[in-house]
Amino acid sequence: MSASAQPEAASGQGPNIADVMQTIAEHKGCGTSGGSGKASCGSGAGQGDLPTEIWEKVKNHPCYSEEAHHHYARMHVAVAPACNIQCNYCNRKYDCANESRPGVVSEKLTPEQAAKKVLAVASTIPQMTVLGIAGPGDPLANPEKTFKTFELIAKTAPDIKLCLSTNGLALPDHVDTIAGFNVDHVTITINMVDPEVGAKIYPWVFWKHKRYTGIEAAKLLTDRQLLGLEMLTERGILCKVNSVMIPGVNDQHLVEVNKAVKSRGAFLHNIMPLISAPEHGTVFGLTGQRGPTAQELKALQDSCEGEMNMMRHCRQCRADAVGLLGEDRSAEFTTDKIMAMEVNYDLDTRKAYQAKVEEERVAKVAAKQQELETLAGEMSDIKLLVAVATKGSGLINEHFGHAKEFQVYELSTAGAKFVGHRRVDLYCQGGYGDEDSLETVIRAINDCHAVFVAKIGGCPKADLLKAGIEPVDQFAHEFIEKSAISWFKAYLDKVNVGEIEHVERGDAEIRQGALITAA
Amino acid sequence: MTLKIISSQCTSCSACEPECPNVAISEKNGTFVIDPKKCTECIGHFDSPQCAAVCPVDNTCVIDPAFPRYQPPA
């Protein structure tokens, strides 16, 4: 880890503040011992070594707990179109219904429309526990709209947790208001702590009636972001930090960012790949700035993991996303449809449904624990990745051809650890397989040894085997982690008796284009 | 004595609206417009026109040559 730290990046951080904040961090951040298979709060399977009061806050939050995201849903309401900074990876001019990435929305809402939408969604999707405001601009550049929305929702749906995502420029001015609305989760996007790096990412910021550019702008932004983060964690508000990994610009520097935010009490770090297709019209898209490969992203996340918990299950979702992460239902809840909906917000029904979800969660954890015991005593250095087709609940319950993404687990003798997901175009559209899209699926999971599915046809099965990826359908509708561990145990046995030879796999591609949603 | 918003470029992000010290900006037919009777180019308020400074799309909030430059009262 020390080898990847960049000495030139240290200038962005005042040493005395860091010392002071370290004390806070020791209580707030949850220590992980790194290494694969270790439970960690953001991406782990359960409470792990997380203090109970923090676990209570995150356990039903899909964006803060990897395990929760199989069971609980969130929604974003697009009430905040204005922004006070410009980022080279963002283009707010672009908007498409089939696109899934931050900043993209189909329609903007007033706070009143947003409150109605939350009630409509919460009545339809009882496992919806979290309401977030994440743009398409910056929620705190639209403080009136953002806080009015919170006010209305706190009144009508008091069981729903509120959270927001901000660039941090205006954050210090609003920390008290955020605390006053009982917002207990805030995400800050921090891409640098060194203004020299920041000048390559942010062309300008608008603060106190002036537009700042270059290093001056980046310095202002980083100072305000870190101050806002400190102020939030001092008040016991849980903070996640998002960072966009831009190869050649801030990729190595993010190790430094990770240290800086950890020392200020951030609880979870989410390093996301840059999305920069030319057709998005962003500055980075147009200048040909590439995004990272799957293995580059994983290597950076792994190198930061000893420092703090890393989020691996982020879907970089739309600013008006609805539903489980990775399963966007926003098209079902357009303003027209909501206004026509009969809303019956029944708190008891929601609670009863969520109690059932809890039972399923407990069963899943127990099954995994049981299976883990069979690995006890196994000694092997083999670590490999497997992909899983799932539509939630922690089960292998998706047809290979219907999967819009695959969840990737790293298997070792320590168990199964979630390390990310890979978006793909649907292989099976309209009932027949498409050769080209099978190739893109293989490219997306090319670093995996096996793919777990509920069902798979004969043709793709043969092609996957040819590419060196074993299709596994014997665990259909069983728990993911339990099945993966069981498969891995059998794999190790076969290697041990010489039946198969373990070979390393190559790299994989992160899908950049639009998400093609099948009707 | 006014700036105007080029509507074909406006993304309707609303960033300009709350920044205008003269409350000259409002939404009309999906994009934002500046009331020329109220715009003072921010002279007397700020160093630069606020709508142009906060607008995410360059050359969208521009001086309207149809109106003579604003002269603050002597």
Coordinates of C-alpha atoms in Angstrom, one line a residue:
Chain A
M1 CA 0.0 0.0 0.0
S2 CA 2.8 2.4 0.9
A3 CA 4.3 1.8 -2.6
S4 CA 1.2 3.2 -4.3
A5 CA 0.9 6.4 -2.2
Q6 CA 2.0 9.4 -4.1
P7 CA 4.4 11.7 -2.2
E8 CA 3.4 14.7 -4.3
A9 CA -0.2 14.4 -3.1
A10 CA 0.5 15.0 0.5
S11 CA 0.4 18.8 0.1
G12 CA -3.4 18.9 0.1
Q13 CA -3.7 18.0 3.7
G14 CA -2.9 20.0 6.8
P15 CA -1.1 17.8 9.3
N16 CA -2.5 19.4 12.4
I17 CA -6.1 19.0 11.4
A18 CA -5.4 15.4 10.4
D19 CA -4.0 14.7 13.9
V20 CA -7.0 16.2 15.6
M21 CA -9.4 14.4 13.4
Q22 CA -7.7 11.0 13.8
T23 CA -9.3 10.8 17.3
I24 CA -12.7 11.2 15.8
A25 CA -12.0 8.7 13.1
E26 CA -10.9 6.1 15.5
H27 CA -14.4 6.0 16.9
K28 CA -16.3 6.6 13.7
G29 CA -14.5 4.5 11.0
C30 CA -14.8 0.8 11.6
G31 CA -11.5 -1.0 11.5
T32 CA -11.0 -3.6 9.0
S33 CA -8.0 -5.8 8.9
G34 CA -8.1 -5.8 5.1
G35 CA -7.5 -9.1 3.4
S36 CA -10.2 -11.0 1.6
G37 CA -13.2 -12.5 3.2
K38 CA -13.0 -10.3 6.3
A39 CA -16.3 -8.8 7.2
S40 CA -16.3 -5.0 6.8
C41 CA -19.2 -2.7 7.4
G42 CA -19.7 -1.2 4.0
S43 CA -19.3 -4.3 1.9
G44 CA -19.5 -7.1 4.4
A45 CA -22.1 -9.6 5.0
G46 CA -23.4 -8.5 8.4
Q47 CA -22.6 -6.3 11.3
G48 CA -19.0 -7.5 11.5
D49 CA -17.0 -5.4 13.8
L50 CA -19.3 -2.4 13.3
P51 CA -20.5 -0.6 16.5
T52 CA -24.1 -1.3 17.0
E53 CA -25.3 2.3 16.7
I54 CA -23.8 2.6 13.2
W55 CA -25.0 -0.9 12.2
E56 CA -28.5 0.2 13.1
K57 CA -28.2 3.2 10.8
V58 CA -26.8 1.3 7.8
K59 CA -28.3 -2.2 8.0
N60 CA -31.4 -1.3 5.8
H61 CA -29.6 1.2 3.6
P62 CA -28.8 -0.3 0.2
C63 CA -26.1 2.2 -0.6
Y64 CA -24.3 1.8 2.7
S65 CA -24.5 -1.9 3.2
E66 CA -23.7 -4.4 0.5
E67 CA -25.8 -7.0 2.2
A68 CA -28.8 -4.7 2.5
H69 CA -28.8 -3.9 -1.2
H70 CA -30.1 -7.4 -2.0
H71 CA -33.2 -6.8 0.1
Y72 CA -33.9 -3.1 0.4
A73 CA -34.7 -0.4 -2.2
R74 CA -34.1 3.3 -2.4
M75 CA -35.3 6.1 -4.5
H76 CA -34.0 9.4 -5.7
V77 CA -36.2 12.4 -6.4
A78 CA -34.9 14.9 -8.9
V79 CA -35.8 18.2 -7.3
A80 CA -32.3 19.8 -7.5
P81 CA -31.4 20.7 -11.1
A82 CA -29.0 23.6 -10.3
C83 CA -25.3 23.2 -9.6
N84 CA -22.5 25.4 -8.3
I85 CA -19.5 23.7 -9.8
Q86 CA -18.6 22.2 -13.2
C87 CA -17.0 18.8 -13.4
N88 CA -15.3 17.5 -16.6
Y89 CA -17.1 14.2 -16.3
C90 CA -20.6 15.7 -16.2
N91 CA -22.8 17.1 -18.9
R92 CA -26.2 18.2 -17.7
K93 CA -27.3 18.9 -21.2
Y94 CA -27.6 15.2 -21.9
D95 CA -30.7 13.2 -20.8
C96 CA -31.9 9.8 -21.9
A97 CA -34.4 7.4 -20.5
N98 CA -32.3 4.3 -21.3
E99 CA -29.2 5.7 -19.6
S100 CA -28.2 4.9 -16.1
R101 CA -25.6 7.2 -14.6
P102 CA -25.5 10.1 -12.2
G103 CA -27.0 13.4 -13.3
V104 CA -29.4 11.8 -15.8
V105 CA -33.2 12.3 -15.2
S106 CA -36.3 12.1 -17.2
E107 CA -38.2 14.9 -15.5
K108 CA -37.6 17.4 -12.8
L109 CA -40.0 17.5 -9.9
T110 CA -41.2 20.2 -7.5
P111 CA -41.0 19.4 -3.8
E112 CA -44.7 18.7 -3.7
Q113 CA -44.5 16.3 -6.7
A114 CA -41.6 14.6 -5.1
A115 CA -43.5 14.0 -1.8
K116 CA -46.3 12.5 -3.8
K117 CA -43.9 10.3 -5.7
V118 CA -42.3 9.0 -2.5
L119 CA -45.7 8.0 -1.1
A120 CA -46.7 6.3 -4.4
V121 CA -43.4 4.4 -4.5
A122 CA -43.4 3.5 -0.8
S123 CA -46.9 2.1 -1.2
T124 CA -46.0 0.0 -4.2
I125 CA -42.5 -1.1 -3.1
P126 CA -42.7 -1.9 0.7
Q127 CA -39.0 -2.6 0.9
M128 CA -38.2 1.0 -0.1
T129 CA -36.5 2.4 3.0
V130 CA -34.4 5.2 1.8
L131 CA -35.1 8.5 0.0
G132 CA -32.2 10.3 -1.4
I133 CA -31.7 13.6 -3.2
A134 CA -28.8 13.4 -5.6
G135 CA -29.3 16.0 -8.2
P136 CA -29.3 16.1 -11.2
G137 CA -27.4 19.2 -10.0
D138 CA -26.2 19.6 -6.4
P139 CA -28.9 19.3 -3.7
L140 CA -27.2 22.0 -1.6
A141 CA -27.0 24.4 -4.6
N142 CA -30.8 24.1 -4.4
P143 CA -31.2 24.3 -0.6
E144 CA -34.8 25.5 -0.6
K145 CA -36.1 22.8 -2.9
T146 CA -34.1 20.1 -1.1
F147 CA -35.1 21.0 2.4
K148 CA -38.7 21.6 1.4
T149 CA -38.8 18.1 0.0
F150 CA -37.4 16.7 3.3
E151 CA -39.9 18.6 5.3
L152 CA -42.8 17.3 3.3
I153 CA -41.6 13.7 3.4
A154 CA -40.8 13.7 7.2
K155 CA -44.4 14.8 7.7
T156 CA -46.1 12.2 5.5
A157 CA -43.7 9.2 5.6
P158 CA -41.8 9.4 8.8
D159 CA -40.3 5.9 8.6
I160 CA -38.3 6.7 5.5
K161 CA -34.7 7.5 6.0
L162 CA -33.5 10.7 4.3
C163 CA -30.1 11.2 2.7
L164 CA -28.4 13.4 0.2
S165 CA -25.4 13.5 -2.0
T166 CA -23.4 16.7 -2.5
N167 CA -20.2 18.0 -4.1
G168 CA -19.5 19.6 -0.7
L169 CA -18.9 23.2 -1.8
A170 CA -22.0 24.6 0.1
L171 CA -21.9 21.9 2.7
P172 CA -20.5 23.8 5.7
D173 CA -23.3 26.3 5.4
H174 CA -26.0 23.7 5.6
V175 CA -24.7 21.2 8.2
D176 CA -27.1 22.4 11.0
T177 CA -30.1 22.2 8.7
I178 CA -29.1 18.7 7.6
A179 CA -28.8 17.7 11.3
G180 CA -32.2 19.4 12.0
F181 CA -34.0 17.2 9.5
N182 CA -32.5 14.1 11.0
V183 CA -30.7 13.3 7.7
D184 CA -28.3 10.6 9.0
H185 CA -26.6 9.7 5.7
V186 CA -24.7 12.2 3.5
T187 CA -22.5 11.3 0.5
I188 CA -19.8 13.8 -0.5
T189 CA -18.1 13.4 -3.9
I190 CA -14.4 14.1 -3.3
N191 CA -12.1 13.4 -6.2
M192 CA -8.9 15.0 -4.9
V193 CA -7.3 16.7 -1.9
D194 CA -4.5 18.3 -4.1
P195 CA -5.7 21.4 -6.0
E196 CA -3.2 20.6 -8.8
V197 CA -5.1 17.4 -9.4
G198 CA -8.4 19.2 -8.9
A199 CA -7.7 21.8 -11.6
K200 CA -7.7 18.9 -14.1
I201 CA -11.2 17.8 -13.0
Y202 CA -13.0 21.0 -12.2
P203 CA -13.0 23.9 -14.7
W204 CA -14.7 26.2 -12.3
V205 CA -16.7 26.6 -9.1
F206 CA -19.2 29.3 -8.2
W207 CA -18.9 30.5 -4.6
K208 CA -20.1 33.7 -2.9
H209 CA -21.1 35.4 -6.1
K210 CA -17.8 34.7 -7.9
R211 CA -16.7 32.2 -10.4
Y212 CA -13.3 30.7 -9.6
T213 CA -11.1 28.8 -12.0
G214 CA -8.0 26.7 -12.0
I215 CA -6.0 25.8 -8.9
E216 CA -7.8 28.5 -6.9
A217 CA -11.2 26.9 -7.6
A218 CA -9.9 23.4 -6.7
K219 CA -8.3 24.7 -3.5
L220 CA -11.6 26.3 -2.4
L221 CA -13.5 23.1 -3.2
T222 CA -11.2 20.8 -1.4
D223 CA -11.1 23.0 1.7
R224 CA -14.9 23.3 1.9
Q225 CA -15.4 19.5 1.2
L226 CA -13.1 18.5 4.0
L227 CA -14.5 21.1 6.4
G228 CA -18.0 19.9 5.6
L229 CA -17.0 16.3 6.2
E230 CA -15.5 17.1 9.6
M231 CA -18.6 19.1 10.6
L232 CA -20.9 16.2 9.7
T233 CA -19.0 13.5 11.4
E234 CA -18.6 15.6 14.6
R235 CA -22.4 15.7 14.7
G236 CA -22.7 11.9 14.3
I237 CA -24.0 12.1 10.7
L238 CA -22.8 9.1 8.7
C239 CA -20.7 10.1 5.7
K240 CA -19.8 8.1 2.6
V241 CA -17.3 9.6 0.2
N242 CA -17.6 9.0 -3.5
S243 CA -14.6 9.3 -5.8
V244 CA -14.5 9.0 -9.6
M245 CA -11.4 7.1 -10.7
I246 CA -9.9 8.9 -13.7
P247 CA -6.8 7.0 -15.0
G248 CA -3.8 9.3 -15.4
V249 CA -5.5 12.1 -13.5
N250 CA -6.4 11.0 -10.0
D251 CA -6.1 7.2 -10.0
Q252 CA -2.9 7.1 -7.8
H253 CA -3.9 10.2 -5.9
L254 CA -7.1 8.5 -4.6
V255 CA -5.0 6.5 -2.1
E256 CA -4.2 9.9 -0.6
V257 CA -7.8 11.0 -0.8
N258 CA -8.8 7.8 1.0
K259 CA -6.4 8.6 3.9
A260 CA -7.7 12.2 4.1
V261 CA -11.3 11.3 4.3
K262 CA -10.8 8.3 6.7
S263 CA -8.9 10.6 9.1
R264 CA -11.9 13.0 9.0
G265 CA -14.3 10.3 10.0
A266 CA -15.8 9.2 6.7
F267 CA -17.3 5.8 7.2
L268 CA -17.3 4.3 3.7
H269 CA -15.4 5.1 0.5
N270 CA -16.9 4.4 -2.9
I271 CA -14.4 4.6 -5.7
M272 CA -16.3 4.5 -9.0
P273 CA -15.1 4.1 -12.6
L274 CA -15.2 7.2 -14.8
I275 CA -18.0 7.1 -17.3
S276 CA -16.8 8.9 -20.4
A277 CA -18.3 7.8 -23.7
P278 CA -17.9 10.5 -26.4
E279 CA -21.7 10.5 -27.1
H280 CA -22.3 11.7 -23.5
G281 CA -20.7 15.0 -24.5
T282 CA -18.7 15.5 -21.4
V283 CA -15.2 17.2 -21.5
F284 CA -13.5 13.9 -20.6
G285 CA -15.7 12.0 -23.2
L286 CA -14.7 14.4 -25.9
T287 CA -11.0 14.5 -25.1
G288 CA -10.8 10.8 -25.2
Q289 CA -10.1 10.4 -21.5
R290 CA -10.5 6.7 -20.8
G291 CA -12.2 5.0 -17.9
P292 CA -10.4 2.3 -15.8
T293 CA -10.6 -1.4 -16.6
A294 CA -12.3 -3.8 -14.1
Q295 CA -9.0 -5.0 -12.8
E296 CA -7.5 -1.5 -12.5
L297 CA -10.6 -0.5 -10.4
K298 CA -10.4 -3.5 -8.2
A299 CA -6.7 -3.1 -7.6
L300 CA -7.2 0.5 -6.4
Q301 CA -10.2 -0.5 -4.2
D302 CA -8.1 -3.3 -2.8
S303 CA -5.1 -1.0 -2.1
C304 CA -7.4 1.4 -0.1
E305 CA -9.1 -1.4 1.8
G306 CA -6.6 -1.6 4.6
E307 CA -7.4 2.0 5.3
M308 CA -11.1 1.8 5.5
N309 CA -14.2 0.1 4.1
M310 CA -14.7 0.2 0.4
M311 CA -18.1 0.2 -1.3
R312 CA -18.1 -2.2 -4.2
H313 CA -21.8 -2.5 -5.1
C314 CA -22.4 1.1 -6.5
R315 CA -24.4 1.1 -9.7
Q316 CA -23.8 4.8 -10.5
C317 CA -27.5 5.2 -10.7
R318 CA -29.7 7.9 -12.2
A319 CA -30.7 11.0 -10.2
D320 CA -34.3 9.7 -10.4
A321 CA -33.6 6.0 -9.8
V322 CA -36.3 3.9 -8.1
G323 CA -36.1 0.4 -6.7
L324 CA -33.3 -2.1 -5.8
L325 CA -29.8 -1.1 -6.9
G326 CA -29.3 -2.5 -10.3
E327 CA -33.0 -2.8 -11.0
D328 CA -34.3 0.6 -12.0
R329 CA -38.1 1.0 -12.0
S330 CA -38.1 4.8 -12.5
A331 CA -40.1 4.4 -15.7
E332 CA -43.1 3.0 -13.7
F333 CA -43.3 6.2 -11.7
T334 CA -43.4 9.1 -14.1
T335 CA -45.3 12.2 -12.9
D336 CA -48.3 11.3 -15.2
K337 CA -48.6 7.8 -13.7
I338 CA -48.1 9.0 -10.1
M339 CA -50.8 11.6 -10.4
A340 CA -53.2 8.9 -11.7
M341 CA -52.2 6.5 -8.9
E342 CA -54.3 5.8 -5.9
V343 CA -51.9 6.1 -3.0
N344 CA -52.6 4.0 0.1
Y345 CA -49.6 4.6 2.4
D346 CA -50.0 1.8 5.0
L347 CA -47.2 1.8 7.6
D348 CA -48.3 -1.6 9.1
T349 CA -48.2 -3.3 5.7
R350 CA -44.7 -1.9 5.1
K351 CA -43.5 -3.1 8.5
A352 CA -45.0 -6.6 8.0
Y353 CA -43.3 -6.9 4.6
Q354 CA -40.0 -5.8 6.0
A355 CA -40.2 -8.3 8.9
K356 CA -40.4 -11.0 6.3
V357 CA -37.4 -9.6 4.5
E358 CA -35.5 -9.8 7.8
E359 CA -36.3 -13.5 8.2
E360 CA -34.9 -14.1 4.7
R361 CA -31.8 -12.2 5.6
V362 CA -31.2 -14.2 8.7
A363 CA -31.6 -17.5 6.8
K364 CA -29.1 -16.4 4.2
V365 CA -26.4 -15.5 6.8
A366 CA -27.0 -18.7 8.6
A367 CA -26.6 -20.8 5.4
K368 CA -23.4 -19.0 4.5
Q369 CA -21.9 -19.6 8.0
Q370 CA -22.8 -23.3 7.8
E371 CA -21.1 -23.6 4.4
L372 CA -18.1 -21.7 5.6
E373 CA -17.4 -24.3 8.2
T374 CA -16.8 -26.8 5.4
L375 CA -13.9 -24.6 4.2
A376 CA -12.3 -24.7 7.6
G377 CA -8.9 -26.3 7.5
E378 CA -8.5 -25.8 3.7
M379 CA -5.1 -24.4 2.9
S380 CA -4.7 -22.9 -0.5
D381 CA -3.4 -19.6 -2.0
I382 CA -5.9 -19.8 -4.8
K383 CA -8.1 -16.7 -5.2
L384 CA -10.5 -16.5 -8.1
L385 CA -13.5 -14.5 -9.2
V386 CA -17.0 -15.8 -10.1
A387 CA -19.9 -14.0 -11.6
V388 CA -23.5 -14.4 -10.4
A389 CA -26.8 -13.7 -12.2
T390 CA -29.3 -12.5 -9.5
K391 CA -32.3 -10.3 -9.2
G392 CA -32.0 -9.7 -5.5
S393 CA -32.7 -11.4 -2.1
G394 CA -29.2 -12.8 -2.2
L395 CA -30.2 -15.7 -4.4
I396 CA -29.0 -17.1 -7.7
N397 CA -32.3 -16.5 -9.3
E398 CA -31.7 -15.0 -12.8
H399 CA -31.6 -16.6 -16.2
F400 CA -28.2 -16.1 -17.9
G401 CA -29.9 -14.5 -20.9
H402 CA -32.0 -12.1 -18.8
A403 CA -29.2 -10.7 -16.7
K404 CA -28.5 -7.0 -17.1
E405 CA -25.6 -7.3 -14.8
F406 CA -23.5 -9.9 -13.0
Q407 CA -22.4 -9.7 -9.4
V408 CA -18.8 -10.6 -8.9
Y409 CA -17.5 -12.5 -5.9
E410 CA -13.9 -13.2 -5.0
L411 CA -13.5 -16.7 -3.6
S412 CA -10.6 -17.8 -1.3
T413 CA -10.3 -20.1 1.7
A414 CA -11.6 -17.2 3.8
G415 CA -14.9 -17.4 2.0
A416 CA -16.9 -15.4 -0.6
K417 CA -16.4 -11.7 -0.8
F418 CA -18.4 -9.4 -3.0
V419 CA -16.0 -7.3 -5.1
G420 CA -18.2 -5.6 -7.7
H421 CA -20.8 -6.0 -10.5
R422 CA -20.5 -5.9 -14.3
R423 CA -23.2 -4.4 -16.4
V424 CA -24.0 -6.1 -19.7
D425 CA -26.5 -5.8 -22.4
L426 CA -29.2 -8.4 -22.3
Y427 CA -28.0 -11.5 -24.0
C428 CA -31.5 -12.8 -24.6
Q429 CA -33.8 -10.3 -26.2
G430 CA -37.1 -11.4 -27.5
G431 CA -36.4 -15.1 -26.9
Y432 CA -33.3 -15.7 -29.0
G433 CA -29.7 -15.3 -28.2
D434 CA -27.6 -12.7 -30.0
E435 CA -24.1 -13.6 -30.9
D436 CA -22.6 -10.1 -30.6
S437 CA -24.0 -9.5 -27.1
L438 CA -22.7 -12.8 -25.9
E439 CA -19.3 -11.6 -26.8
T440 CA -19.8 -8.4 -24.7
V441 CA -21.0 -10.6 -21.8
I442 CA -17.9 -12.7 -22.0
R443 CA -15.7 -9.5 -22.2
A444 CA -17.5 -8.1 -19.1
I445 CA -16.8 -11.2 -17.0
N446 CA -13.6 -12.4 -18.7
D447 CA -11.7 -12.3 -15.4
C448 CA -14.1 -14.8 -13.8
H449 CA -13.6 -18.6 -13.6
A450 CA -17.3 -19.4 -13.4
V451 CA -20.8 -17.9 -13.8
F452 CA -23.6 -18.9 -11.6
V453 CA -27.1 -18.8 -13.1
A454 CA -30.6 -20.0 -12.5
K455 CA -30.8 -21.3 -16.0
I456 CA -28.8 -21.2 -19.2
G457 CA -29.3 -22.4 -22.8
G458 CA -27.1 -24.8 -24.6
C459 CA -25.4 -22.4 -27.1
P460 CA -24.1 -19.8 -24.6
K461 CA -23.1 -22.7 -22.3
A462 CA -20.8 -24.0 -25.0
D463 CA -19.4 -20.6 -25.9
L464 CA -18.7 -19.8 -22.2
L465 CA -16.8 -23.0 -21.8
K466 CA -14.8 -22.2 -24.9
A467 CA -13.9 -18.9 -23.3
G468 CA -12.8 -20.7 -20.1
I469 CA -15.7 -19.6 -18.0
E470 CA -17.6 -22.5 -16.4
P471 CA -21.4 -22.0 -16.4
V472 CA -22.9 -23.3 -13.2
D473 CA -26.6 -23.9 -12.9
Q474 CA -26.8 -26.6 -10.3
F475 CA -27.4 -24.0 -7.5
A476 CA -30.4 -22.4 -9.1
H477 CA -32.5 -20.4 -6.5
E478 CA -30.1 -21.1 -3.7
F479 CA -28.2 -18.5 -1.6
I480 CA -25.3 -16.9 -3.5
E481 CA -22.5 -17.0 -0.9
K482 CA -23.4 -20.5 0.3
S483 CA -23.4 -21.9 -3.2
A484 CA -20.2 -20.1 -4.2
I485 CA -18.3 -21.5 -1.2
S486 CA -19.6 -24.9 -1.9
W487 CA -18.5 -24.7 -5.6
F488 CA -15.1 -23.4 -4.5
K489 CA -14.6 -26.3 -2.1
A490 CA -15.3 -28.7 -5.0
Y491 CA -12.9 -26.7 -7.2
L492 CA -10.1 -26.9 -4.7
D493 CA -10.7 -30.6 -4.3
K494 CA -10.4 -31.1 -8.0
V495 CA -7.2 -29.1 -8.1
N496 CA -5.8 -31.1 -5.2
V497 CA -6.4 -34.4 -6.9
G498 CA -5.0 -33.1 -10.2
E499 CA -8.3 -33.3 -12.0
I500 CA -8.0 -29.7 -13.1
E501 CA -5.2 -27.2 -13.2
H502 CA -5.8 -23.7 -11.7
V503 CA -5.0 -21.0 -14.3
E504 CA -5.2 -17.2 -13.8
R505 CA -7.8 -15.3 -15.8
G506 CA -7.3 -12.0 -17.7
D507 CA -8.8 -8.6 -17.3
A508 CA -12.4 -7.5 -18.0
E509 CA -14.1 -4.5 -19.6
I510 CA -16.3 -2.1 -17.7
R511 CA -19.4 -1.5 -19.8
Q512 CA -19.7 2.2 -20.8
G513 CA -22.6 2.6 -23.1
A514 CA -26.3 3.0 -22.5
L515 CA -28.2 0.4 -20.5
I516 CA -30.5 -1.2 -23.0
T517 CA -33.7 -1.9 -21.2
A518 CA -35.8 -4.6 -22.7
A519 CA -39.5 -4.0 -22.9
Chain B
M1 CA -29.1 47.4 -20.1
T2 CA -29.6 43.7 -20.0
L3 CA -28.4 40.1 -20.4
K4 CA -30.4 37.5 -22.2
I5 CA -30.5 33.8 -22.1
I6 CA -30.0 31.9 -25.4
S7 CA -32.9 29.5 -25.0
S8 CA -31.6 26.9 -27.5
Q9 CA -28.6 26.5 -25.2
C10 CA -30.4 26.7 -21.8
T11 CA -30.6 23.4 -20.0
S12 CA -33.2 24.7 -17.6
C13 CA -31.0 23.8 -14.7
S14 CA -32.3 26.8 -12.7
A15 CA -28.9 27.7 -11.4
C16 CA -29.3 31.4 -12.5
E17 CA -32.7 32.0 -11.0
P18 CA -31.8 32.3 -7.3
E19 CA -28.6 34.2 -8.0
C20 CA -30.1 37.2 -9.7
P21 CA -30.1 40.1 -7.3
N22 CA -33.0 41.8 -9.2
V23 CA -35.3 38.8 -9.4
A24 CA -35.3 39.3 -13.1
I25 CA -35.1 35.6 -14.1
S26 CA -38.0 33.3 -14.4
E27 CA -39.0 30.0 -16.1
K28 CA -41.0 30.3 -19.2
N29 CA -42.0 27.4 -21.5
G30 CA -39.3 25.1 -20.1
T31 CA -36.4 27.5 -20.3
F32 CA -35.4 30.5 -18.3
V33 CA -35.7 34.1 -19.4
I34 CA -34.5 37.5 -18.2
D35 CA -36.8 40.4 -17.8
P36 CA -34.9 43.2 -19.5
K37 CA -36.7 45.8 -17.5
K38 CA -35.3 44.4 -14.3
C39 CA -31.7 43.4 -15.4
T40 CA -28.9 45.7 -14.3
E41 CA -26.0 43.4 -15.4
C42 CA -25.4 43.1 -11.7
I43 CA -23.7 46.5 -11.7
G44 CA -23.8 47.8 -8.2
H45 CA -24.3 44.3 -6.8
F46 CA -21.5 42.1 -7.9
D47 CA -18.3 42.2 -9.9
S48 CA -19.8 40.2 -12.7
P49 CA -23.3 39.2 -14.0
Q50 CA -24.3 36.3 -11.7
C51 CA -26.4 34.5 -14.3
A52 CA -23.4 34.2 -16.6
A53 CA -21.0 33.3 -13.7
V54 CA -23.1 30.4 -12.5
C55 CA -24.5 29.1 -15.9
P56 CA -22.9 25.7 -16.7
V57 CA -23.1 26.2 -20.5
D58 CA -20.7 28.8 -21.8
N59 CA -22.1 31.7 -23.9
T60 CA -25.7 31.1 -22.8
C61 CA -26.2 34.2 -20.6
V62 CA -24.9 37.0 -22.9
I63 CA -25.2 40.8 -23.3
D64 CA -28.3 41.6 -25.4
P65 CA -27.1 44.2 -28.0
A66 CA -30.8 45.3 -28.4
F67 CA -30.5 47.2 -25.1
P68 CA -28.0 49.9 -24.4
R69 CA -25.5 49.3 -21.6
Y70 CA -26.7 49.9 -18.1
Q71 CA -25.6 53.2 -16.5
P72 CA -25.8 53.3 -12.8
P73 CA -27.4 56.5 -11.5
A74 CA -24.7 59.2 -10.9

